[in-house]
PDB file of C-alpha atoms in Angstrom:
ATOM      1  CA  MET A   1      -0.032  -0.173  -0.031  1.00 66.00           C
ATOM      2  CA  THR A   2       2.896   2.520   0.996  1.00 75.00           C
ATOM      3  CA  ALA A   3       4.652   1.704  -2.343  1.00 73.00           C
ATOM      4  CA  TYR A   4       1.527   2.534  -4.046  1.00 71.00           C
ATOM      5  CA  LEU A   5       0.924   5.630  -2.423  1.00 75.00           C
ATOM      6  CA  GLY A   6       4.392   6.858  -3.024  1.00 79.00           C
ATOM      7  CA  GLY A   7       4.086   6.178  -6.605  1.00 77.00           C
ATOM      8  CA  SER A   8       1.063   8.051  -6.733  1.00 78.00           C
ATOM      9  CA  ALA A   9       2.497  10.960  -4.959  1.00 81.00           C
ATOM     10  CA  PHE A  10       5.436  10.841  -7.375  1.00 82.00           C
ATOM     11  CA  GLN A  11       3.154  11.136 -10.481  1.00 83.00           C
ATOM     12  CA  THR A  12       0.871  13.885  -9.016  1.00 85.00           C
ATOM     13  CA  VAL A  13       3.756  16.429  -8.570  1.00 86.00           C
ATOM     14  CA  LEU A  14       5.377  15.558 -12.081  1.00 85.00           C
ATOM     15  CA  ASP A  15       2.024  15.669 -14.219  1.00 89.00           C
ATOM     16  CA  ASN A  16       0.164  18.476 -12.301  1.00 91.00           C
ATOM     17  CA  PRO A  17       0.944  20.967 -15.015  1.00 92.00           C
ATOM     18  CA  VAL A  18      -0.258  18.805 -18.004  1.00 90.00           C
ATOM     19  CA  THR A  19      -3.463  18.118 -15.914  1.00 90.00           C
ATOM     20  CA  ALA A  20      -4.101  21.839 -15.404  1.00 92.00           C
ATOM     21  CA  TYR A  21      -3.420  22.678 -19.033  1.00 92.00           C
ATOM     22  CA  ARG A  22      -5.620  20.026 -20.262  1.00 91.00           C
ATOM     23  CA  GLN A  23      -8.807  20.876 -17.986  1.00 92.00           C
ATOM     24  CA  LEU A  24      -8.363  24.556 -19.279  1.00 93.00           C
ATOM     25  CA  VAL A  25      -8.250  23.162 -22.810  1.00 92.00           C
ATOM     26  CA  GLN A  26     -11.471  21.127 -22.247  1.00 91.00           C
ATOM     27  CA  GLN A  27     -13.138  24.050 -19.984  1.00 91.00           C
ATOM     28  CA  TYR A  28     -12.842  26.751 -22.453  1.00 92.00           C
ATOM     29  CA  ALA A  29     -14.678  24.818 -25.113  1.00 89.00           C
ATOM     30  CA  LYS A  30     -17.330  27.499 -24.557  1.00 85.00           C
ATOM     31  CA  ASP A  31     -16.825  31.268 -24.614  1.00 81.00           C
ATOM     32  CA  ALA A  32     -18.256  33.821 -22.090  1.00 74.00           C
ATOM     33  CA  ALA A  33     -21.786  33.660 -23.975  1.00 76.00           C
ATOM     34  CA  GLY A  34     -21.945  29.779 -23.724  1.00 78.00           C
ATOM     35  CA  LYS A  35     -21.279  29.519 -27.399  1.00 84.00           C
ATOM     36  CA  ALA A  36     -18.986  26.561 -28.746  1.00 85.00           C
ATOM     37  CA  VAL A  37     -15.637  27.705 -29.765  1.00 89.00           C
ATOM     38  CA  ASP A  38     -13.080  25.887 -32.101  1.00 92.00           C
ATOM     39  CA  PRO A  39     -10.747  23.809 -30.263  1.00 91.00           C
ATOM     40  CA  LYS A  40      -7.758  25.536 -31.484  1.00 91.00           C
ATOM     41  CA  ILE A  41      -8.953  29.042 -30.005  1.00 93.00           C
ATOM     42  CA  ALA A  42      -9.594  27.096 -26.633  1.00 91.00           C
ATOM     43  CA  SER A  43      -6.021  25.808 -26.887  1.00 93.00           C
ATOM     44  CA  GLN A  44      -4.832  29.475 -27.487  1.00 93.00           C
ATOM     45  CA  GLU A  45      -6.814  30.768 -24.402  1.00 93.00           C
ATOM     46  CA  ALA A  46      -5.376  28.021 -22.160  1.00 92.00           C
ATOM     47  CA  THR A  47      -1.850  28.791 -23.381  1.00 94.00           C
ATOM     48  CA  ALA A  48      -2.521  32.693 -22.557  1.00 93.00           C
ATOM     49  CA  VAL A  49      -3.543  31.877 -19.232  1.00 91.00           C
ATOM     50  CA  PHE A  50      -0.241  29.880 -18.718  1.00 92.00           C
ATOM     51  CA  ARG A  51       1.889  32.517 -20.238  1.00 92.00           C
ATOM     52  CA  ALA A  52       0.234  35.290 -17.863  1.00 90.00           C
ATOM     53  CA  ASN A  53       1.075  33.261 -14.651  1.00 88.00           C
ATOM     54  CA  PRO A  54       3.010  29.977 -15.305  1.00 91.00           C
ATOM     55  CA  VAL A  55       4.049  29.024 -11.926  1.00 92.00           C
ATOM     56  CA  ALA A  56       0.385  29.460 -10.652  1.00 90.00           C
ATOM     57  CA  ALA A  57      -1.353  27.655 -13.169  1.00 90.00           C
ATOM     58  CA  SER A  58       1.043  24.942 -13.206  1.00 91.00           C
ATOM     59  CA  LEU A  59       0.736  24.430  -9.427  1.00 90.00           C
ATOM     60  CA  SER A  60      -2.954  25.027  -9.423  1.00 90.00           C
ATOM     61  CA  GLY A  61      -5.095  22.034  -7.904  1.00 89.00           C
ATOM     62  CA  LEU A  62      -1.913  20.454  -6.699  1.00 90.00           C
ATOM     63  CA  ILE A  63      -2.881  20.562  -2.905  1.00 88.00           C
ATOM     64  CA  PRO A  64      -5.997  18.851  -3.119  1.00 87.00           C
ATOM     65  CA  ARG A  65      -4.354  16.289  -5.247  1.00 86.00           C
ATOM     66  CA  ILE A  66      -1.472  15.588  -2.814  1.00 84.00           C
ATOM     67  CA  ILE A  67      -4.018  15.359  -0.055  1.00 82.00           C
ATOM     68  CA  GLY A  68      -5.954  13.100  -2.469  1.00 74.00           C
ATOM     69  CA  VAL A  69      -3.132  10.833  -2.571  1.00 74.00           C
ATOM     70  CA  GLY A  70      -4.009   9.644   0.895  1.00 72.00           C
ATOM     71  CA  PHE A  71      -7.745  10.605   1.055  1.00 71.00           C
ATOM     72  CA  LYS A  72      -8.759   9.021  -2.424  1.00 67.00           C
ATOM     73  CA  ARG A  73      -5.996   6.521  -2.975  1.00 68.00           C
ATOM     74  CA  VAL A  74      -6.359   4.879   0.196  1.00 72.00           C
ATOM     75  CA  PRO A  75      -9.906   3.576  -0.183  1.00 73.00           C
ATOM     76  CA  LYS A  76      -9.310   3.074  -4.113  1.00 71.00           C
ATOM     77  CA  PHE A  77      -6.084   0.818  -3.572  1.00 71.00           C
ATOM     78  CA  GLY A  78      -7.489  -0.655  -0.404  1.00 76.00           C
ATOM     79  CA  ILE A  79     -10.564  -1.783  -1.924  1.00 77.00           C
ATOM     80  CA  LEU A  80      -8.466  -2.957  -4.935  1.00 74.00           C
ATOM     81  CA  LEU A  81      -6.114  -4.886  -3.058  1.00 74.00           C
ATOM     82  CA  GLY A  82      -8.671  -6.158  -0.682  1.00 80.00           C
ATOM     83  CA  LEU A  83     -10.870  -7.507  -3.584  1.00 78.00           C
ATOM     84  CA  SER A  84      -7.877  -8.896  -5.367  1.00 74.00           C
ATOM     85  CA  PHE A  85      -6.848 -10.783  -2.022  1.00 75.00           C
ATOM     86  CA  PHE A  86     -10.504 -12.171  -1.427  1.00 79.00           C
ATOM     87  CA  LEU A  87     -10.683 -13.407  -4.903  1.00 75.00           C
ATOM     88  CA  GLY A  88      -7.325 -15.231  -5.030  1.00 75.00           C
ATOM     89  CA  GLU A  89      -5.669 -13.300  -7.691  1.00 66.00           C
ATOM     90  CA  ASP A  90      -2.297 -13.433  -5.871  1.00 61.00           C
ATOM     91  CA  GLY A  91      -1.328  -9.886  -6.041  1.00 57.00           C
ATOM     92  CA  THR A  92      -2.302  -9.592 -10.155  1.00 63.00           C
ATOM     93  CA  ILE A  93      -5.121  -7.191 -10.441  1.00 65.00           C
ATOM     94  CA  GLY A  94      -7.986  -8.487 -12.439  1.00 69.00           C
ATOM     95  CA  VAL A  95     -11.049  -7.340 -13.910  1.00 72.00           C
ATOM     96  CA  THR A  96     -13.444  -7.933 -11.197  1.00 77.00           C
ATOM     97  CA  SER A  97     -11.477  -6.092  -8.501  1.00 77.00           C
ATOM     98  CA  ALA A  98     -10.613  -3.227 -10.610  1.00 74.00           C
ATOM     99  CA  PHE A  99     -14.212  -2.812 -11.411  1.00 76.00           C
ATOM    100  CA  GLY A 100     -15.310  -3.213  -7.754  1.00 80.00           C
ATOM    101  CA  ALA A 101     -12.690  -0.881  -6.683  1.00 78.00           C
ATOM    102  CA  SER A 102     -13.738   1.860  -9.296  1.00 76.00           C
ATOM    103  CA  VAL A 103     -17.290   1.895  -8.107  1.00 79.00           C
ATOM    104  CA  LEU A 104     -16.738   1.503  -4.416  1.00 81.00           C
ATOM    105  CA  SER A 105     -14.092   4.376  -4.203  1.00 81.00           C
ATOM    106  CA  ALA A 106     -15.868   6.727  -6.442  1.00 82.00           C
ATOM    107  CA  PRO A 107     -17.718   8.616  -3.547  1.00 84.00           C
ATOM    108  CA  PHE A 108     -14.203   9.094  -1.740  1.00 84.00           C
ATOM    109  CA  ILE A 109     -12.556  10.409  -4.806  1.00 85.00           C
ATOM    110  CA  ASN A 110     -15.166  12.673  -6.274  1.00 91.00           C
ATOM    111  CA  PRO A 111     -15.033  15.470  -3.869  1.00 92.00           C
ATOM    112  CA  ILE A 112     -11.221  15.859  -4.321  1.00 89.00           C
ATOM    113  CA  ARG A 113     -11.784  16.032  -8.118  1.00 90.00           C
ATOM    114  CA  MET A 114     -14.188  18.649  -7.857  1.00 94.00           C
ATOM    115  CA  ILE A 115     -12.415  20.791  -5.554  1.00 94.00           C
ATOM    116  CA  GLU A 116      -9.173  20.111  -7.898  1.00 91.00           C
ATOM    117  CA  LYS A 117     -11.180  21.508 -10.868  1.00 93.00           C
ATOM    118  CA  GLN A 118     -12.956  24.240  -9.090  1.00 94.00           C
ATOM    119  CA  GLN A 119      -9.584  25.914  -8.068  1.00 92.00           C
ATOM    120  CA  ARG A 120      -8.720  26.256 -11.687  1.00 91.00           C
ATOM    121  CA  ALA A 121     -11.978  27.125 -13.031  1.00 90.00           C
ATOM    122  CA  TYR A 122     -11.886  30.730 -12.675  1.00 89.00           C
ATOM    123  CA  PHE A 123      -8.056  31.469 -13.879  1.00 86.00           C
ATOM    124  CA  LYS A 124      -9.206  33.351 -16.988  1.00 85.00           C
ATOM    125  CA  THR A 125     -11.014  36.033 -15.131  1.00 85.00           C
ATOM    126  CA  THR A 126      -9.206  36.062 -11.817  1.00 86.00           C
ATOM    127  CA  GLY A 127      -5.588  35.191 -12.660  1.00 83.00           C
ATOM    128  CA  ALA A 128      -5.543  32.992  -9.507  1.00 86.00           C
ATOM    129  CA  GLU A 129      -6.832  29.614  -8.240  1.00 88.00           C
ATOM    130  CA  LYS A 130     -10.058  29.475  -5.906  1.00 92.00           C
ATOM    131  CA  PRO A 131      -9.243  28.899  -2.184  1.00 93.00           C
ATOM    132  CA  ILE A 132     -10.229  25.489  -1.028  1.00 92.00           C
ATOM    133  CA  MET A 133     -12.134  27.020   2.005  1.00 94.00           C
ATOM    134  CA  GLU A 134     -14.354  29.099  -0.378  1.00 95.00           C
ATOM    135  CA  ILE A 135     -15.089  26.058  -2.216  1.00 95.00           C
ATOM    136  CA  LEU A 136     -15.983  24.168   0.960  1.00 95.00           C
ATOM    137  CA  ARG A 137     -18.138  27.066   2.164  1.00 96.00           C
ATOM    138  CA  GLU A 138     -20.151  27.280  -0.696  1.00 96.00           C
ATOM    139  CA  SER A 139     -20.784  23.582  -1.204  1.00 96.00           C
ATOM    140  CA  ALA A 140     -21.779  23.633   2.656  1.00 96.00           C
ATOM    141  CA  LYS A 141     -24.616  25.815   2.131  1.00 95.00           C
ATOM    142  CA  GLN A 142     -26.130  22.728  -0.082  1.00 95.00           C
ATOM    143  CA  ASN A 143     -25.153  20.285   2.337  1.00 95.00           C
ATOM    144  CA  PHE A 144     -21.939  19.525   0.241  1.00 95.00           C
ATOM    145  CA  ALA A 145     -24.076  17.848  -2.462  1.00 94.00           C
ATOM    146  CA  PRO A 146     -22.087  19.831  -5.210  1.00 95.00           C
ATOM    147  CA  LEU A 147     -18.846  17.809  -4.452  1.00 95.00           C
ATOM    148  CA  PHE A 148     -20.606  14.812  -5.810  1.00 94.00           C
ATOM    149  CA  ARG A 149     -21.062  16.233  -9.330  1.00 95.00           C
ATOM    150  CA  GLY A 150     -19.596  14.121 -11.951  1.00 93.00           C
ATOM    151  CA  THR A 151     -19.509  11.082  -9.934  1.00 92.00           C
ATOM    152  CA  VAL A 152     -21.013   9.048 -12.746  1.00 91.00           C
ATOM    153  CA  PRO A 153     -18.518   9.642 -15.490  1.00 91.00           C
ATOM    154  CA  LEU A 154     -15.645   9.191 -12.883  1.00 88.00           C
ATOM    155  CA  MET A 155     -16.850   5.601 -12.078  1.00 86.00           C
ATOM    156  CA  GLY A 156     -16.452   4.968 -15.725  1.00 85.00           C
ATOM    157  CA  HIS A 157     -12.906   6.777 -15.918  1.00 82.00           C
ATOM    158  CA  SER A 158     -11.779   5.013 -12.722  1.00 78.00           C
ATOM    159  CA  CYS A 159     -12.717   1.597 -14.102  1.00 78.00           C
ATOM    160  CA  ALA A 160     -10.953   2.318 -17.583  1.00 78.00           C
ATOM    161  CA  SER A 161      -7.888   3.449 -15.267  1.00 73.00           C
ATOM    162  CA  ALA A 162      -7.798   0.581 -12.940  1.00 70.00           C
ATOM    163  CA  LEU A 163      -8.113  -1.919 -16.038  1.00 73.00           C
ATOM    164  CA  LEU A 164      -5.397  -0.439 -18.475  1.00 71.00           C
ATOM    165  CA  GLY A 165      -3.311   1.247 -16.071  1.00 64.00           C
ATOM    166  CA  LEU A 166      -3.213  -0.999 -12.830  1.00 63.00           C
ATOM    167  CA  ALA A 167      -3.738  -4.188 -14.487  1.00 64.00           C
ATOM    168  CA  GLY A 168      -2.682  -3.771 -18.116  1.00 67.00           C
ATOM    169  CA  GLN A 169       0.298  -1.862 -17.837  1.00 63.00           C
ATOM    170  CA  PRO A 170       2.467  -4.063 -15.526  1.00 68.00           C
ATOM    171  CA  LYS A 171       1.312  -7.213 -17.561  1.00 71.00           C
ATOM    172  CA  LEU A 172       2.468  -5.566 -20.904  1.00 71.00           C
ATOM    173  CA  GLN A 173       5.743  -3.928 -19.228  1.00 66.00           C
ATOM    174  CA  LYS A 174       6.527  -7.609 -18.085  1.00 72.00           C
ATOM    175  CA  TYR A 175       5.861  -8.888 -21.462  1.00 75.00           C
ATOM    176  CA  ILE A 176       8.053  -6.103 -22.967  1.00 71.00           C
ATOM    177  CA  LYS A 177      10.958  -6.762 -20.769  1.00 68.00           C
ATOM    178  CA  GLY A 178      10.833 -10.311 -21.320  1.00 74.00           C
ATOM    179  CA  GLU A 179      10.997  -9.881 -25.104  1.00 73.00           C
ATOM    180  CA  LEU A 180      13.610  -7.240 -25.129  1.00 69.00           C
ATOM    181  CA  SER A 181      15.855  -8.544 -22.056  1.00 66.00           C
ATOM    182  CA  GLN A 182      18.595  -9.676 -24.249  1.00 69.00           C
ATOM    183  CA  HIS A 183      19.178  -6.192 -25.634  1.00 70.00           C
ATOM    184  CA  GLY A 184      19.667  -4.776 -22.272  1.00 70.00           C
ATOM    185  CA  VAL A 185      16.229  -3.211 -21.748  1.00 69.00           C
ATOM    186  CA  GLY A 186      15.414  -2.486 -18.018  1.00 69.00           C
ATOM    187  CA  ASN A 187      12.567  -1.689 -15.870  1.00 67.00           C
ATOM    188  CA  PHE A 188      12.487   1.975 -16.838  1.00 68.00           C
ATOM    189  CA  THR A 189      12.566   1.678 -20.243  1.00 73.00           C
ATOM    190  CA  SER A 190      10.078  -1.262 -20.422  1.00 70.00           C
ATOM    191  CA  GLY A 191       7.721   0.678 -18.111  1.00 67.00           C
ATOM    192  CA  LEU A 192       7.830   3.555 -20.730  1.00 68.00           C
ATOM    193  CA  LEU A 193       7.219   1.285 -23.592  1.00 74.00           C
ATOM    194  CA  ALA A 194       4.172  -0.424 -21.956  1.00 69.00           C
ATOM    195  CA  SER A 195       2.874   3.035 -20.826  1.00 67.00           C
ATOM    196  CA  ALA A 196       3.259   4.503 -24.590  1.00 73.00           C
ATOM    197  CA  ALA A 197       1.362   1.334 -25.692  1.00 74.00           C
ATOM    198  CA  VAL A 198      -1.518   1.469 -23.181  1.00 71.00           C
ATOM    199  CA  THR A 199      -2.066   5.126 -22.980  1.00 74.00           C
ATOM    200  CA  PRO A 200      -3.685   5.863 -26.465  1.00 79.00           C
ATOM    201  CA  ILE A 201      -6.134   3.163 -25.704  1.00 78.00           C
ATOM    202  CA  TYR A 202      -6.848   4.589 -22.306  1.00 75.00           C
ATOM    203  CA  VAL A 203      -7.002   8.045 -23.343  1.00 79.00           C
ATOM    204  CA  ALA A 204      -9.494   7.197 -26.166  1.00 81.00           C
ATOM    205  CA  VAL A 205     -11.774   5.540 -23.674  1.00 81.00           C
ATOM    206  CA  THR A 206     -11.378   8.121 -20.896  1.00 83.00           C
ATOM    207  CA  ASN A 207     -11.201  11.607 -22.906  1.00 85.00           C
ATOM    208  CA  PRO A 208     -14.956  11.823 -23.390  1.00 88.00           C
ATOM    209  CA  LEU A 209     -15.342  10.843 -19.788  1.00 89.00           C
ATOM    210  CA  SER A 210     -12.950  13.239 -18.406  1.00 88.00           C
ATOM    211  CA  ARG A 211     -14.551  15.985 -20.632  1.00 90.00           C
ATOM    212  CA  LEU A 212     -17.947  15.211 -19.026  1.00 92.00           C
ATOM    213  CA  GLU A 213     -16.383  15.599 -15.524  1.00 92.00           C
ATOM    214  CA  VAL A 214     -14.952  19.085 -16.627  1.00 92.00           C
ATOM    215  CA  ILE A 215     -18.499  20.245 -17.890  1.00 93.00           C
ATOM    216  CA  MET A 216     -20.247  19.088 -14.727  1.00 94.00           C
ATOM    217  CA  GLN A 217     -17.490  20.048 -11.933  1.00 94.00           C
ATOM    218  CA  THR A 218     -16.588  23.688 -13.407  1.00 92.00           C
ATOM    219  CA  SER A 219     -19.889  25.065 -13.340  1.00 91.00           C
ATOM    220  CA  LYS A 220     -20.708  27.638 -10.376  1.00 91.00           C
ATOM    221  CA  ILE A 221     -21.248  25.902  -7.121  1.00 94.00           C
ATOM    222  CA  ASP A 222     -24.080  28.443  -6.253  1.00 89.00           C
ATOM    223  CA  GLY A 223     -25.636  28.025  -9.678  1.00 88.00           C
ATOM    224  CA  LYS A 224     -27.640  25.485 -11.516  1.00 88.00           C
ATOM    225  CA  SER A 225     -25.634  22.082 -11.732  1.00 91.00           C
ATOM    226  CA  ILE A 226     -25.345  20.409 -14.954  1.00 93.00           C
ATOM    227  CA  GLY A 227     -26.283  16.592 -14.911  1.00 93.00           C
ATOM    228  CA  VAL A 228     -24.920  13.615 -17.045  1.00 93.00           C
ATOM    229  CA  ILE A 229     -27.863  14.037 -19.698  1.00 94.00           C
ATOM    230  CA  GLU A 230     -27.059  17.708 -20.130  1.00 94.00           C
ATOM    231  CA  ALA A 231     -23.478  17.311 -20.174  1.00 93.00           C
ATOM    232  CA  CYS A 232     -23.848  14.557 -22.945  1.00 93.00           C
ATOM    233  CA  LYS A 233     -26.007  16.883 -24.884  1.00 93.00           C
ATOM    234  CA  GLU A 234     -23.287  19.461 -24.872  1.00 91.00           C
ATOM    235  CA  MET A 235     -20.699  17.287 -26.073  1.00 90.00           C
ATOM    236  CA  VAL A 236     -23.006  16.013 -28.785  1.00 91.00           C
ATOM    237  CA  ALA A 237     -23.644  19.583 -30.072  1.00 90.00           C
ATOM    238  CA  ASP A 238     -19.925  19.996 -29.993  1.00 90.00           C
ATOM    239  CA  SER A 239     -19.524  17.182 -32.193  1.00 89.00           C
ATOM    240  CA  LYS A 240     -21.923  18.364 -34.662  1.00 89.00           C
ATOM    241  CA  GLN A 241     -20.226  21.761 -35.015  1.00 90.00           C
ATOM    242  CA  PHE A 242     -16.397  20.606 -34.681  1.00 91.00           C
ATOM    243  CA  GLY A 243     -16.705  16.806 -35.522  1.00 88.00           C
ATOM    244  CA  MET A 244     -14.458  14.324 -33.652  1.00 84.00           C
ATOM    245  CA  ARG A 245     -12.239  17.262 -32.678  1.00 86.00           C
ATOM    246  CA  GLY A 246     -15.066  18.591 -30.632  1.00 85.00           C
ATOM    247  CA  VAL A 247     -15.500  15.273 -28.695  1.00 81.00           C
ATOM    248  CA  PHE A 248     -11.838  14.686 -28.066  1.00 84.00           C
ATOM    249  CA  ARG A 249     -10.750  18.092 -26.960  1.00 88.00           C
ATOM    250  CA  GLY A 250      -7.433  17.653 -25.019  1.00 85.00           C
ATOM    251  CA  GLN A 251      -6.663  14.106 -26.784  1.00 82.00           C
ATOM    252  CA  GLY A 252      -3.019  14.858 -27.524  1.00 83.00           C
ATOM    253  CA  LEU A 253      -2.482  16.437 -24.075  1.00 85.00           C
ATOM    254  CA  GLY A 254      -4.224  13.214 -22.410  1.00 81.00           C
ATOM    255  CA  ILE A 255      -1.752  10.695 -24.334  1.00 81.00           C
ATOM    256  CA  ALA A 256       1.075  12.990 -23.209  1.00 82.00           C
ATOM    257  CA  LYS A 257      -0.111  12.851 -19.446  1.00 80.00           C
ATOM    258  CA  GLY A 258      -0.906   9.394 -19.629  1.00 75.00           C
ATOM    259  CA  ILE A 259       2.541   8.101 -20.637  1.00 77.00           C
ATOM    260  CA  LEU A 260       4.197  10.456 -18.069  1.00 79.00           C
ATOM    261  CA  SER A 261       1.571   9.623 -15.327  1.00 76.00           C
ATOM    262  CA  LEU A 262       1.725   5.720 -15.820  1.00 72.00           C
ATOM    263  CA  THR A 263       5.647   5.696 -16.156  1.00 76.00           C
ATOM    264  CA  ALA A 264       5.851   7.797 -13.027  1.00 79.00           C
ATOM    265  CA  PHE A 265       3.587   6.035 -10.966  1.00 76.00           C
ATOM    266  CA  HIS A 266       4.695   2.552 -11.692  1.00 72.00           C
ATOM    267  CA  GLN A 267       8.288   3.158 -11.693  1.00 75.00           C
ATOM    268  CA  GLY A 268       7.831   5.114  -8.244  1.00 79.00           C
ATOM    269  CA  ARG A 269       5.922   2.052  -7.011  1.00 76.00           C
ATOM    270  CA  ILE A 270       8.554  -0.313  -8.314  1.00 77.00           C
ATOM    271  CA  TRP A 271      11.335   1.555  -6.569  1.00 79.00           C
ATOM    272  CA  LEU A 272       9.636   1.725  -3.417  1.00 81.00           C
ATOM    273  CA  THR A 273       8.445  -1.876  -3.580  1.00 80.00           C
ATOM    274  CA  ASP A 274      12.141  -3.017  -3.971  1.00 81.00           C
ATOM    275  CA  GLY A 275      13.289  -0.720  -1.519  1.00 81.00           C
ATOM    276  CA  PHE A 276      11.072  -1.995   1.134  1.00 77.00           C
ATOM    277  CA  ARG A 277      11.468  -5.520   0.223  1.00 79.00           C
ATOM    278  CA  ASN A 278      15.469  -5.122   0.269  1.00 82.00           C
ATOM    279  CA  HIS A 279      15.249  -3.573   3.680  1.00 77.00           C
ATOM    280  CA  ASN A 280      13.149  -6.309   5.090  1.00 80.00           C
ATOM    281  CA  ILE A 281      15.509  -8.931   3.519  1.00 81.00           C
ATOM    282  CA  SER A 282      18.481  -7.037   5.035  1.00 84.00           C
ATOM    283  CA  ASN A 283      17.072  -6.813   8.662  1.00 82.00           C
ATOM    284  CA  GLY A 284      15.813 -10.539   8.525  1.00 78.00           C
ATOM    285  CA  SER A 285      12.154  -9.850   8.833  1.00 78.00           C
ATOM    286  CA  TYR A 286      11.446 -11.227   5.474  1.00 70.00           C
ATOM    287  CA  THR A 287      13.037 -14.286   3.794  1.00 76.00           C
ATOM    288  CA  PRO A 288      12.205 -14.578   0.053  1.00 74.00           C
ATOM    289  CA  PRO A 289      10.816 -17.982  -1.478  1.00 70.00           C
ATOM    290  CA  VAL A 290      13.557 -20.305  -2.504  1.00 64.00           C
ATOM    291  CA  GLY A 291      13.618 -19.623  -6.594  1.00 56.00           C
ATOM    292  CA  SER A 292      12.101 -16.416  -6.360  1.00 55.00           C
ATOM    293  CA  ALA A 293      13.874 -13.304  -8.134  1.00 51.00           C
TER     294      ALA A 293
END
């Protein structure tokens, strides 16, 4: 569990600037009048925000994401590893445990994601991230119900992440390392290649879901909430006007983020796992089975 959390923290810090930029690209799909804008214009507006205040924009949402490493990752990884254990998967993440963890952990994860997106939502008008306490005060007036906006698309997003990221990437990395071991390919390179192979599939599946989350979670907390059906209608209208570019806004950024995130997470997890394992072996608290690597 500690290795998984450490890998998540490492990943979170490294990919936050790309995460922030991608949200803005998707969020600026509409102008101030509520009309859809060309994806190129949305990207230009997001770039302008980053150029005006690069440090603040790059670090926006990082605090709730770091807090979320414990607050949302512990339930997710705890449920995931718990289900994997009870299902007898012997440490290998399977489809059933990944799906169960995605659904059961969503109520813990969604409030953190909502706060993270709300912090960045008004950069274009204020030039600064929205304070966390202000977000919580506004939500408290509605019994914190706004913090659960976007839970439905999150479940789908989280399931795809678990299946392709947690379950698929390690298996693919093991295969690639086995095939290329004679060429001196190590853990990091094989992990990077596995992430590069998995990520386009992952992003193609999750990008529309991510877009739904952004639509639902960046509207004003004290204003009218946007439901799943309404968010889907907005995406359909976007696709009619701009084709697939409208549906897959931020797709390229998602692929870049995915490769960076998956590689950082798994490499951090592997480093920590090996470190803990070697430490336990050296102090005599763990004896590896005979014949184990």
